[in-house]
Short mmCIF file of C-alpha atoms and ligand atoms in Angstrom, two decimals:
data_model
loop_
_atom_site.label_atom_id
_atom_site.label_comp_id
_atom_site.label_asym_id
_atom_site.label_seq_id
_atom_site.Cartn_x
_atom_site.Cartn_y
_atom_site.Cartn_z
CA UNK A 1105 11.42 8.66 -16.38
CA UNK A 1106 15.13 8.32 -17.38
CA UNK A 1107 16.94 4.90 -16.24
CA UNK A 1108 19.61 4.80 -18.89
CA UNK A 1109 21.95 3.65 -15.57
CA UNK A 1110 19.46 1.31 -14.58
CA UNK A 1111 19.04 -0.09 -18.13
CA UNK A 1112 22.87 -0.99 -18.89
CA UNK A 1113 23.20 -2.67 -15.03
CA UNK A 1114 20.30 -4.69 -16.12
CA UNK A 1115 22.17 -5.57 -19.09
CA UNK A 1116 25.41 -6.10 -16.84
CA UNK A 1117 23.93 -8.16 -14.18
CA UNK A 1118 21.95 -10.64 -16.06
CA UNK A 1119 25.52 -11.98 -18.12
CA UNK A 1120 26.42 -13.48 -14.61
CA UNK A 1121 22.93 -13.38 -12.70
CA UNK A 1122 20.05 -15.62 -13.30
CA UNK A 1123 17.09 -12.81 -14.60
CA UNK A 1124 19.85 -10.36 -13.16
CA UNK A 1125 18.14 -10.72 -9.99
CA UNK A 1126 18.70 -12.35 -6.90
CA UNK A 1127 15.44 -12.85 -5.97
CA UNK A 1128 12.57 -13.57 -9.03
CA UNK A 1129 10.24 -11.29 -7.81
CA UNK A 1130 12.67 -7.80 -8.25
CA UNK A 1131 12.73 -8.75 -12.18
CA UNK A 1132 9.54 -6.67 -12.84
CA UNK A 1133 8.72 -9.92 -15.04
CA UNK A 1134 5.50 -10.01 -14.40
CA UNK A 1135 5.04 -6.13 -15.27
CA UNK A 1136 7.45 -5.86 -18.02
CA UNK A 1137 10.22 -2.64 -17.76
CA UNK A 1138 13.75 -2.85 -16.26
CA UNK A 1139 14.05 -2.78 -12.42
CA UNK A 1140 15.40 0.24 -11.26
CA UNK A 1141 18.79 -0.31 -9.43
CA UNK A 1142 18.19 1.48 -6.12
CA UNK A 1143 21.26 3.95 -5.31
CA UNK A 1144 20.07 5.03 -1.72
CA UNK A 1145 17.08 4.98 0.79
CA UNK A 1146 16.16 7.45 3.34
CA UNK A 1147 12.85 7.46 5.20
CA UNK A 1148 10.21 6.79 3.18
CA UNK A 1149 11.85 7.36 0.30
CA UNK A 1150 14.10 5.45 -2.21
CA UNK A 1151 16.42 6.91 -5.29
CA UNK A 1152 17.59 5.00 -8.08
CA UNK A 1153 20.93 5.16 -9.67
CA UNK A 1154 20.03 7.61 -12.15
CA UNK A 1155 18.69 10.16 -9.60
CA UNK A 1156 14.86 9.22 -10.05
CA UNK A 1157 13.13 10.05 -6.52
CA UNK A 1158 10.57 7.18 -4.78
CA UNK A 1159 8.08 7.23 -2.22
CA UNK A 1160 8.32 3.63 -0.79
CA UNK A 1161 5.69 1.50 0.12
CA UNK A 1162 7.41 -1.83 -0.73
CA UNK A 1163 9.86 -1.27 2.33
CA UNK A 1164 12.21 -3.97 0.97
CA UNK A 1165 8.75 -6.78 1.17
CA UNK A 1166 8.32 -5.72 5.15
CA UNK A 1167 11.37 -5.13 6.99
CA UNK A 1168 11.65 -1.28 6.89
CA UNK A 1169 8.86 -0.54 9.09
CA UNK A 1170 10.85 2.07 10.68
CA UNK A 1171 11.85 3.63 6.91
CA UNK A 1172 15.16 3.37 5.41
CA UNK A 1173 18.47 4.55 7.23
CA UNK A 1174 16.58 4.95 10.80
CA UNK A 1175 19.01 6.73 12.89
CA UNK A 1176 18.81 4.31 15.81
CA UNK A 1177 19.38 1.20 13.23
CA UNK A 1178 22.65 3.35 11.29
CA UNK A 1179 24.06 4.57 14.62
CA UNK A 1180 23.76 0.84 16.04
CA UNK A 1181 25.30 -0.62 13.10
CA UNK A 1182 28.11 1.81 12.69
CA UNK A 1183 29.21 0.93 16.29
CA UNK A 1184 28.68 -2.93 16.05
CA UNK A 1185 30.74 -3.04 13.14
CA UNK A 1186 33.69 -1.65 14.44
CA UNK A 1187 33.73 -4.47 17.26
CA UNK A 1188 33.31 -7.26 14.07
CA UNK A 1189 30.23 -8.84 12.86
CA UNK A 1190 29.97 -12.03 13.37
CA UNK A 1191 32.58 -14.64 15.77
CA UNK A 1192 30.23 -17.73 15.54
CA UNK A 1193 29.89 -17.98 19.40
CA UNK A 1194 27.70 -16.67 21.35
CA UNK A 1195 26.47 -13.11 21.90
CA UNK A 1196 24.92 -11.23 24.88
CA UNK A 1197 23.00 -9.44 22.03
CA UNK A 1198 21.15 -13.11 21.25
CA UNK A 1199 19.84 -13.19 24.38
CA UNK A 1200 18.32 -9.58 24.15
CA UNK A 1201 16.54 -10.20 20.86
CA UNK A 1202 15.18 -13.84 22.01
CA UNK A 1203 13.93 -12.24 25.56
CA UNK A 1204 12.13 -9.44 23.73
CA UNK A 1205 10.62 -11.80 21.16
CA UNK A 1206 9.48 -13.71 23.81
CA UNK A 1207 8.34 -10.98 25.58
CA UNK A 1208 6.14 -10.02 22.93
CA UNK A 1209 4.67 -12.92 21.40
CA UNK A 1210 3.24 -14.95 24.95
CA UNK A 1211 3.63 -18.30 22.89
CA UNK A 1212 7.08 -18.62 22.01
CA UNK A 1213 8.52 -19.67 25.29
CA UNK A 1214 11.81 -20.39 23.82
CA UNK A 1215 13.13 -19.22 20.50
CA UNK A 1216 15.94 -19.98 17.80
CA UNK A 1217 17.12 -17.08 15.35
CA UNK A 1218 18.37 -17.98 11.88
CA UNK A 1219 19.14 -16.19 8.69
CA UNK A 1220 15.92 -15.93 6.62
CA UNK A 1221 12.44 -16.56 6.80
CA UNK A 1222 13.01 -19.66 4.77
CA UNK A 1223 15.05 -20.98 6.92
CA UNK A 1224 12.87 -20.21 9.97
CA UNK A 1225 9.42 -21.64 8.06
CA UNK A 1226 12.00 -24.84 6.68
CA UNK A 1227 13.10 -25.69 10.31
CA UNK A 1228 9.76 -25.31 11.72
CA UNK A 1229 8.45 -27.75 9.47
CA UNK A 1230 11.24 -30.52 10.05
CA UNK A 1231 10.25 -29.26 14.36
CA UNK A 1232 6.74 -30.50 13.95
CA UNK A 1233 7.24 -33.65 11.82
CA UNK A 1234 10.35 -34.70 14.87
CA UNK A 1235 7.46 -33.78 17.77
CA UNK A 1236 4.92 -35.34 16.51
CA UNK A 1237 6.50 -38.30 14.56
CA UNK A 1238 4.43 -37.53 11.51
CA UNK A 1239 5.24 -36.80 7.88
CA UNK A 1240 2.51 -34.88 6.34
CA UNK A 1241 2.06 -30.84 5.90
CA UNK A 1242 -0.70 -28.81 5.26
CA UNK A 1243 -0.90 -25.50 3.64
CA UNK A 1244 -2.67 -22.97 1.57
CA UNK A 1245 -2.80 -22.34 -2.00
CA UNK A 1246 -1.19 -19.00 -2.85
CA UNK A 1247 0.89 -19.12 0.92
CA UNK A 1248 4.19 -18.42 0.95
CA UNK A 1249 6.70 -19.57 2.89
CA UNK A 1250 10.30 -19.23 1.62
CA UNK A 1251 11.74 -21.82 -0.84
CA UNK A 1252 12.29 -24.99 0.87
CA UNK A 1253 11.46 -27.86 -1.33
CA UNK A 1254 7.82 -29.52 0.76
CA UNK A 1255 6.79 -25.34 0.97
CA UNK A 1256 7.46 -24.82 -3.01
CA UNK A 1257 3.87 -26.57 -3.70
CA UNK A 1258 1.64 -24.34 -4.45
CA UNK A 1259 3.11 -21.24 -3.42
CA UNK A 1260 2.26 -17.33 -3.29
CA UNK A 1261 4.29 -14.32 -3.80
CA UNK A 1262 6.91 -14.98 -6.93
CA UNK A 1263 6.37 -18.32 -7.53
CA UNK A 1264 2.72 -17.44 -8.07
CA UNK A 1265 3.46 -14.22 -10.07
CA UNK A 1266 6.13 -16.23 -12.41
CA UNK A 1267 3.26 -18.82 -13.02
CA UNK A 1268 5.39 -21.55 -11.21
CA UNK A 1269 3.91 -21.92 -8.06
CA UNK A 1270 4.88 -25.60 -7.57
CA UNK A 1271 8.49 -25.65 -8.41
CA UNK A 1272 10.39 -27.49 -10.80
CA UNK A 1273 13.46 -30.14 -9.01
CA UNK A 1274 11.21 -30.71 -5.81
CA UNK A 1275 10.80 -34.87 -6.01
CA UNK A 1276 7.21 -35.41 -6.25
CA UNK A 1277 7.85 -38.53 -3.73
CA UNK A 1278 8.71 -34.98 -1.29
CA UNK A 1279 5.97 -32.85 -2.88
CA UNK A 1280 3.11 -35.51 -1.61
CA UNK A 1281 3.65 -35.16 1.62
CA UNK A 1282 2.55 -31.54 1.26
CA UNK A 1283 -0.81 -31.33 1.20
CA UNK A 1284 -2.51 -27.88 -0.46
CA UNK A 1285 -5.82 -26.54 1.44
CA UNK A 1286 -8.21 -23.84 0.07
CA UNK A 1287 -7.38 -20.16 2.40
CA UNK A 1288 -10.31 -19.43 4.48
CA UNK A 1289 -12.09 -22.84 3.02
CA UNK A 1290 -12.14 -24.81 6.72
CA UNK A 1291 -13.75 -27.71 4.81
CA UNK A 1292 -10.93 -28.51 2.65
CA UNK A 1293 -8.77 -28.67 5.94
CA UNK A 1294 -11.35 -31.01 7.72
CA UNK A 1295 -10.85 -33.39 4.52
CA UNK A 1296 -7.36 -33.76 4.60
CA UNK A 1297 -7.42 -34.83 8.55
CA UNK A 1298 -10.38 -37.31 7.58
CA UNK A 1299 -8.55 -39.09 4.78
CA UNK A 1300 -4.82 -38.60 6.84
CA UNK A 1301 -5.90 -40.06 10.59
CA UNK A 1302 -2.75 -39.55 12.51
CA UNK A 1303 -0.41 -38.88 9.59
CA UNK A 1304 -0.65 -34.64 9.49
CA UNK A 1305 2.37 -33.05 11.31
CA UNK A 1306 0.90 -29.21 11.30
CA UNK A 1307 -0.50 -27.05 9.51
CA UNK A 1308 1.63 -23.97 8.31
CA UNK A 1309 -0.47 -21.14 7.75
CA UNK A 1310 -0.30 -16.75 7.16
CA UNK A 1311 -2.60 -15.71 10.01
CA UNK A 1312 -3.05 -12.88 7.18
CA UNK A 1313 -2.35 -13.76 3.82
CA UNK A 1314 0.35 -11.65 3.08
CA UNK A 1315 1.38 -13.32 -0.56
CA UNK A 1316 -1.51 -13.51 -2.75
CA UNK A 1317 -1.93 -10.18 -2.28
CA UNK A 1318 -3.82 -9.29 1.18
CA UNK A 1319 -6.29 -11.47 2.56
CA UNK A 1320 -7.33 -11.63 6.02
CA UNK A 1321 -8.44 -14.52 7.88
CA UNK A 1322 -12.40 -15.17 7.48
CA UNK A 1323 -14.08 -14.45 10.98
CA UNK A 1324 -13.57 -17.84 13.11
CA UNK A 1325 -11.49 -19.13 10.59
CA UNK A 1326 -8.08 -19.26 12.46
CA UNK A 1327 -9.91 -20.69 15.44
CA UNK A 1328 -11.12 -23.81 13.42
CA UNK A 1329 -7.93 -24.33 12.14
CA UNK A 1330 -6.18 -23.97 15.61
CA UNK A 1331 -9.01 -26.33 17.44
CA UNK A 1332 -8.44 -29.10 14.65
CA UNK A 1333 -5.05 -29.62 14.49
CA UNK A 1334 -5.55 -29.89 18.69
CA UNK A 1335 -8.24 -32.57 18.06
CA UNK A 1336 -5.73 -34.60 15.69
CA UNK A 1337 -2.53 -34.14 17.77
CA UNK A 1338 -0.89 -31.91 14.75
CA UNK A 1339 0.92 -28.46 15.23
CA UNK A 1340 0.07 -25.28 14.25
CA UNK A 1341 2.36 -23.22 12.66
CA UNK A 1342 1.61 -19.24 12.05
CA UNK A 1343 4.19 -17.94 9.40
CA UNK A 1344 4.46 -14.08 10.90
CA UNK A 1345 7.32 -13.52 8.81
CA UNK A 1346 5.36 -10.78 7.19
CA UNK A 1347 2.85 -10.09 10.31
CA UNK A 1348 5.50 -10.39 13.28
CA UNK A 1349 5.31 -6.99 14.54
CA UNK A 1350 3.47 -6.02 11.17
CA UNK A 1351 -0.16 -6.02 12.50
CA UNK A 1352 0.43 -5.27 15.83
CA UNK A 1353 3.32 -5.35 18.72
CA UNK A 1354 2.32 -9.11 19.67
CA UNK A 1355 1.47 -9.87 15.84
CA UNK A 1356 -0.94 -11.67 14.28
CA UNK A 1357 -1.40 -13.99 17.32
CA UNK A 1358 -1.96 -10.87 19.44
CA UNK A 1359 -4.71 -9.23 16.96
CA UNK A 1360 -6.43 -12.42 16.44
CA UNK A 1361 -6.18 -14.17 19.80
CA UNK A 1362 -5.08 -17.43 18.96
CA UNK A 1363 -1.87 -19.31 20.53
CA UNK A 1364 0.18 -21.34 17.80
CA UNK A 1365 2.42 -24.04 18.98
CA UNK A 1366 5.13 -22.85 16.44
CA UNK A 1367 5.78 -19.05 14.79
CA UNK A 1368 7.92 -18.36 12.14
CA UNK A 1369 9.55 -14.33 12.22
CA UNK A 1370 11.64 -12.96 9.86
CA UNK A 1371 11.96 -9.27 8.23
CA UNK A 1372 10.97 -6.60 10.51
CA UNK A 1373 12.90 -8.84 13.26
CA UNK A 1374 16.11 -8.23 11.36
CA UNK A 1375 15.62 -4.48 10.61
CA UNK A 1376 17.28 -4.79 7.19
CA UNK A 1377 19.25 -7.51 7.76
CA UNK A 1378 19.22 -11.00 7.50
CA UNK A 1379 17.44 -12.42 10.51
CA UNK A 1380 14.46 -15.07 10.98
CA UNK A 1381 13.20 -17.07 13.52
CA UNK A 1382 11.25 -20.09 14.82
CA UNK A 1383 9.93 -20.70 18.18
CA UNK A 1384 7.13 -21.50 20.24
CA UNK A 1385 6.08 -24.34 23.26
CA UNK A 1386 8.92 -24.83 25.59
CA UNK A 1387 8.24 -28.82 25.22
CA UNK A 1388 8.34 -28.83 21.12
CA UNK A 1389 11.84 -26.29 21.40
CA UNK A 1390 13.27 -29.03 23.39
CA UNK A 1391 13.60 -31.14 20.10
CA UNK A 1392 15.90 -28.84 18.75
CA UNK A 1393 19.55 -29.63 18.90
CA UNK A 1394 21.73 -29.51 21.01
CA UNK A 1395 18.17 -30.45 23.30
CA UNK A 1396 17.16 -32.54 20.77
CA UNK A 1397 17.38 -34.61 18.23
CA UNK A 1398 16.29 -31.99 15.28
CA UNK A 1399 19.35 -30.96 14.00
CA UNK A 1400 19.25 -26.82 12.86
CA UNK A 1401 22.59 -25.04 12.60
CA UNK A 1402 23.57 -21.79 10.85
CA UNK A 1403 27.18 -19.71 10.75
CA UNK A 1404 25.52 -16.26 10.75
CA UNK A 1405 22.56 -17.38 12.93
CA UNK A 1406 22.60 -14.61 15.80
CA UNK A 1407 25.46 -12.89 14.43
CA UNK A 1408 25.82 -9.26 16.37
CA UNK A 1409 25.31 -6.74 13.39
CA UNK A 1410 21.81 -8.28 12.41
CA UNK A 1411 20.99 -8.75 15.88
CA UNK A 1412 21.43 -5.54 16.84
CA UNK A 1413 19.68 -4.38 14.01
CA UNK A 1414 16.65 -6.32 15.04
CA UNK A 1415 16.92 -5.40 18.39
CA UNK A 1416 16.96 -1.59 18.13
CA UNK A 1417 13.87 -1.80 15.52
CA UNK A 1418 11.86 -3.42 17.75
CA UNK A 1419 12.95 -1.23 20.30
CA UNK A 1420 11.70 1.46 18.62
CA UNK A 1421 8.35 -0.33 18.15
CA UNK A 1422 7.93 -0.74 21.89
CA UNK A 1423 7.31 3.19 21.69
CA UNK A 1424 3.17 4.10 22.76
CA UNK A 1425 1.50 4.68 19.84
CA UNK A 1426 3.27 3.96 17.78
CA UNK A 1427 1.27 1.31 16.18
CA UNK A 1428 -1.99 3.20 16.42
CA UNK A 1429 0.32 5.93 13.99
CA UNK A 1430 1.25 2.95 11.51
CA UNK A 1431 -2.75 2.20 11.04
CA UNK A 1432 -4.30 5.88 10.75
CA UNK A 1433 -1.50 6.39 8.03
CA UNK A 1434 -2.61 3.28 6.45
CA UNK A 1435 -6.40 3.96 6.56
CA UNK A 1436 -5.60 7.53 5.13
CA UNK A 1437 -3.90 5.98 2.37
CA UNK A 1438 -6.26 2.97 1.81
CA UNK A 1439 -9.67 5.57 1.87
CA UNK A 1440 -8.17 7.88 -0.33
CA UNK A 1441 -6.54 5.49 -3.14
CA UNK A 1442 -10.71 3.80 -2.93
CA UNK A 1443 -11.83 7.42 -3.69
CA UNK A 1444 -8.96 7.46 -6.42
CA UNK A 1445 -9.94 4.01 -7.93
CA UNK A 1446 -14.04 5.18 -7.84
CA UNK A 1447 -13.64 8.49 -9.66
CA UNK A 1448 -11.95 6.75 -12.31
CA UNK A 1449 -14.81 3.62 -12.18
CA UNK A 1450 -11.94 1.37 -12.53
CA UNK A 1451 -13.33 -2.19 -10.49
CA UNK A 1452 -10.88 -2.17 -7.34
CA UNK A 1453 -11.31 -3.28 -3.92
CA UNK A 1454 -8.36 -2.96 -1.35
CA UNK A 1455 -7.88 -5.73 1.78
CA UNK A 1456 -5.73 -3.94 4.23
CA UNK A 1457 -4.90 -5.28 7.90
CA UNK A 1458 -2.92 -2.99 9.71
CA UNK A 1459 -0.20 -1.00 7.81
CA UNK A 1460 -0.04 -4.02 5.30
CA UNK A 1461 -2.75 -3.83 2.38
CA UNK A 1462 -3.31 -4.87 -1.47
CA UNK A 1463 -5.33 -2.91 -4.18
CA UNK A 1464 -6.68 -5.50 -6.48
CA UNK A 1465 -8.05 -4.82 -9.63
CA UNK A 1466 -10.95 -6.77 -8.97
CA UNK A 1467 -14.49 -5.61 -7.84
CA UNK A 1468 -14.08 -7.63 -4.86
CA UNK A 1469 -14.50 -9.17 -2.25
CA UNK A 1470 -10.94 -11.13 -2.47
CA UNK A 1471 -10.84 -13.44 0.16
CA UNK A 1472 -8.78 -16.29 -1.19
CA UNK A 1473 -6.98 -17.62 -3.76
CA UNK A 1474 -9.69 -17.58 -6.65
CA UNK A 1475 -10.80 -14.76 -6.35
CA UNK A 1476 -7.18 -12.50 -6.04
CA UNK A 1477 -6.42 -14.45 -8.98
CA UNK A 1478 -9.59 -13.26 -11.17
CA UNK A 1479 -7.52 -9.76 -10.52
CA UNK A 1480 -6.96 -7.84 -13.90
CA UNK A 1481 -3.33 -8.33 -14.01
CA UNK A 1482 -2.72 -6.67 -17.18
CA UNK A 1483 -3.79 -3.17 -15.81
CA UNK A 1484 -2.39 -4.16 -12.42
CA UNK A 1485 1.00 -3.95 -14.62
CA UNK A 1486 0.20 -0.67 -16.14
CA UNK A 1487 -0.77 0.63 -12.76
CA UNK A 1488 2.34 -0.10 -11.24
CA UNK A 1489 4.36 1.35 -14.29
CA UNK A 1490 2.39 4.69 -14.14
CA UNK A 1491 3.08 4.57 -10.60
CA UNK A 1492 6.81 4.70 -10.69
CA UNK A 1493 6.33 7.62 -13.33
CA UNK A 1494 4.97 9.24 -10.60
CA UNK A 1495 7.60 8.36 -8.08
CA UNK A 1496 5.96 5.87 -6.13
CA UNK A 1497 7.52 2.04 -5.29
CA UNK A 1498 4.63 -0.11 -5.07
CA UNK A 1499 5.05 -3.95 -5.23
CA UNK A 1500 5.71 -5.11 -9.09
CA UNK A 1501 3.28 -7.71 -8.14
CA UNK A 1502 -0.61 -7.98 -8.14
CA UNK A 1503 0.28 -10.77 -5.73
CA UNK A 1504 2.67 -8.86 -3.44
CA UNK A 1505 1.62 -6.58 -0.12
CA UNK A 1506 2.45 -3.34 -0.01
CA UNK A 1507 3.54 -1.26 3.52
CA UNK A 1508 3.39 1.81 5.53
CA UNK A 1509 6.59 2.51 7.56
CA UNK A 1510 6.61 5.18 10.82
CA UNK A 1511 8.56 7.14 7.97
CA UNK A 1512 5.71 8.09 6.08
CA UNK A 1513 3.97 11.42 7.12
CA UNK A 1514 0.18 12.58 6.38
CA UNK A 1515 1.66 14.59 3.73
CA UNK A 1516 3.52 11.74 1.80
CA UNK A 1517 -0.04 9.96 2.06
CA UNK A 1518 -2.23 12.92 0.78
CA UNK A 1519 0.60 13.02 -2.00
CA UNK A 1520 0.23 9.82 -2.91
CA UNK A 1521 -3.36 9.78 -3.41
CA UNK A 1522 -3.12 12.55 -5.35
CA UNK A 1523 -0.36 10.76 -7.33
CA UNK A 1524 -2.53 7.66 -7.72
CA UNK A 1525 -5.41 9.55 -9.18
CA UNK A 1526 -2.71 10.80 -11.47
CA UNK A 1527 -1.63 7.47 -12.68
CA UNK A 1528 -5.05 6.18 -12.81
CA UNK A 1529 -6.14 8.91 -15.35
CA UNK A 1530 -3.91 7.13 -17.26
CA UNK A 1531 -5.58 3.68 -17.22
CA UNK A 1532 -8.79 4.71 -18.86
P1 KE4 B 2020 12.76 -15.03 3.19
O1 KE4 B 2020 13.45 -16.37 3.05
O2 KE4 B 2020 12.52 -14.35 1.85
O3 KE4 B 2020 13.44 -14.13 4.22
O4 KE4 B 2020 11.31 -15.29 3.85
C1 KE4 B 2020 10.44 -16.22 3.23
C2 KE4 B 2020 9.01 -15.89 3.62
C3 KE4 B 2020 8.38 -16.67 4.57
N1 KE4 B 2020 7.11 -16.42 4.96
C4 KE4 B 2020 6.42 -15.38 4.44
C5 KE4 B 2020 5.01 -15.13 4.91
C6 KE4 B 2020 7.02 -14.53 3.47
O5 KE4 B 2020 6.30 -13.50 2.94
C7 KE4 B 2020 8.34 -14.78 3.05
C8 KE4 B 2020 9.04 -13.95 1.99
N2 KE4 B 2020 8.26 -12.91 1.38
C9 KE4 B 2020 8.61 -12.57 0.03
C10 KE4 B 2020 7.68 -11.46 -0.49
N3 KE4 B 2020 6.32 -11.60 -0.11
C11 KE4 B 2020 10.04 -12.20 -0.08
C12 KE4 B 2020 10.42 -11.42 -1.30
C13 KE4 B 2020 11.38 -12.21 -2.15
O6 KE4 B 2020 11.18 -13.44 -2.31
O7 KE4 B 2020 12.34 -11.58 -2.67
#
């Protein structure tokens, strides 16, 4: 594949860009090659700036579960734009996205919107430790939760794949009040609260693991964690930045059945664009300022052009079925890439939870930390390299979730098996 474009941008953009990135995990660090710089996306697919052609499953880490350049999203934008983008006062638009947030996810009685998930996962953390007077956080090994300094410990997605996943310049008098639990491990939870009476704000957790690769919550799992942090008088906090209106139309809390206090949103909630969000119980919003005394501001928080890109993507995932279309794509995919990964004997096993899913190169079963990372990462690099030879985006990441979008047809899936076969051959 010919990136000669790609190559001397690279070149260009890391003499005034850290890694010539601006985020860690689009180096390609971790799998070696130059990033290609992506000219245009349409649909499912993506093209690169020397003309090379992609079938997407990254979908931008979540957001475009519609596809690139939706028509609704476009048209939307094109129009808001051309009444300004952002006044820093209020919006009818604001109210439209909160009431259908709220409308979908029965515990968030109340919700603010910011500009990232970080910010939304950052704020919800500083919400619990005001309500409840209480300093200490618990979350998961491998977790991911944006780059706040008390969520850098421990981390998933690139701070896991770049081998860093407690970050350098967070005070460790800060980093101790984060305390690190074992993913689907309910005993190394029950621990923490035993040696910690009365001193645990919440618990943050991803009702699906989303960035150690997939892995789902262990059957009862999420309702020990919810019933102990209601025996202690801590929070719980469900990150569905990745599984807000991933996993289902009332996410992760929907699927599952379980009622959070506090949910993080970000991603698909901005279409594209820079949106996230924290709410939850109408007594623990009242905290926040101007309520309250938890201060939270932002410039662009609300601002009409990502707003109403939000609002007309989750429009168009209020259509019937249209959830029920995201997981038979996803199942096609998943059953035939297990096929792929069998005829070739390579070890494999693939967690998948809606249209979200991982491939491991592991015999399996993953189901935390440990075990994702006894993944071959080596070949997971080679995989992903013979991949884009082929044309498909998959995450450059063995830690990383990869996505179906309402884009994709049965035809792009049959393709891509047949694809994947293609670049497996190569692996043996
Ligand atoms: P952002 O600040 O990147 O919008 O959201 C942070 C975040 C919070 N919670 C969860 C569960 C997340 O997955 C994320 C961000 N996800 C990563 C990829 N898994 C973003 C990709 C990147 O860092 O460039």
């Amino acid at each position: 594949m010919q990136r000669s474009k790609s190559e001397a941008l690279f070149a260009e953009a890391q003499k005034y860009i850290p890694g010539g990135v601006n985020s860690p995990v689009r180096s390609f660090k971790s799998v070696g090659g130059t990033p290609p710089f992506i000219a245009r996306g349409q649909g499912a697919r993506v093209w690169d700036v020397d003309g090379n052609e992609y079938l997407d499953y990254l979908g931008s880490w979540g957001p475009l579960v519609l596809g690139h350049s939706h028509p609704a999203v476009v048209e939307v934008l094109k129009k808001t734009a051309e009444g300004g983008t952002s006044f820093g006062a209020p919006v009818e638009q604001e109210v439209e996205l909160a009431k259908i947030i709220c409308g979908a996810l029965p515990s968030v009685e109340s919700v603010r919107l910011v500009s990232s998930g970080t910010e939304a996962c950052m704020s919800a953390i500083r919400l619990a430790r005001a309500f409840t007077n209480r300093d200490k956080i618990i979350k998961f090994a491998g977790c991911y939760h944006g780059h706040a300094d008390g969520l850098l410990v421990k981390a998933g997605s690139g701070a896991l794949t770049h081998g860093i996943p407690t970050s350098a310049g967070v005070p460790e008098s800060y980093a101790s009040e984060t305390l690190v639990a074992e993913y689907n491990d309910i005993g190394s939870v029950e621990r923490f609260f035993e040696a910690n009476p009365n001193a645990i704000a919440a618990i943050i957790i991803e009702p699906v693991a989303g960035n150690m690769g997939v892995v789902p919550p262990a059957n009862g799992f999420l309702e020990a964690i919810q019933k102990i942090t209601k025996d202690n008088g801590a929070l719980l906090i469900f990150d569905e930045v990745i599984t807000g209106f991933r996993v289902g139309p009332n996410g992760a809390q929907g699927l599952y059945s379980i009622t959070p206090d506090i949910t993080t949103m970000g991603k698909i909630i901005g279409g594209g664009l820079p949106v996230g969000a924290y709410g939850g119980r109408k007594d623990v919003m009242e905290m926040v300022a101007p309520l309250g005394a938890m201060y939270q501001a932002g410039t662009l928080s609300g601002n009409p052009l990502a707003v109403n890109a939000g609002i007309a993507t989750l429009k168009e995932l209020q259509k019937p079925g249209i959830f029920e279309e995201l997981e038979t794509l996803a199942v096609q995919l998943t059953d035939g890439l297990t096929k792929a990964f069998q005829a070739v004997e390579i070890p494999s096993t693939i967690n998948r939870v809606g249209s979200m899913f991982t491939g491991f190169f592991n015999a399996g079963p993953v189901a935390g930390l440990a075990h994702a990372q006894g993944s071959d990462t080596e070949m997971y690099g080679r995989y992903f390299h013979a991949m884009q030879e082929q044309g498909v985006y998959i995450a450059p990441s063995q830690f990383e979730a990869g996505f179906v979008s309402t884009a994709h047809t049965e035809a792009d899936i049959d393709a891509t098996i047949e694809k994947a076969s293609k670049a497996l051959s190569t692996l043996r």
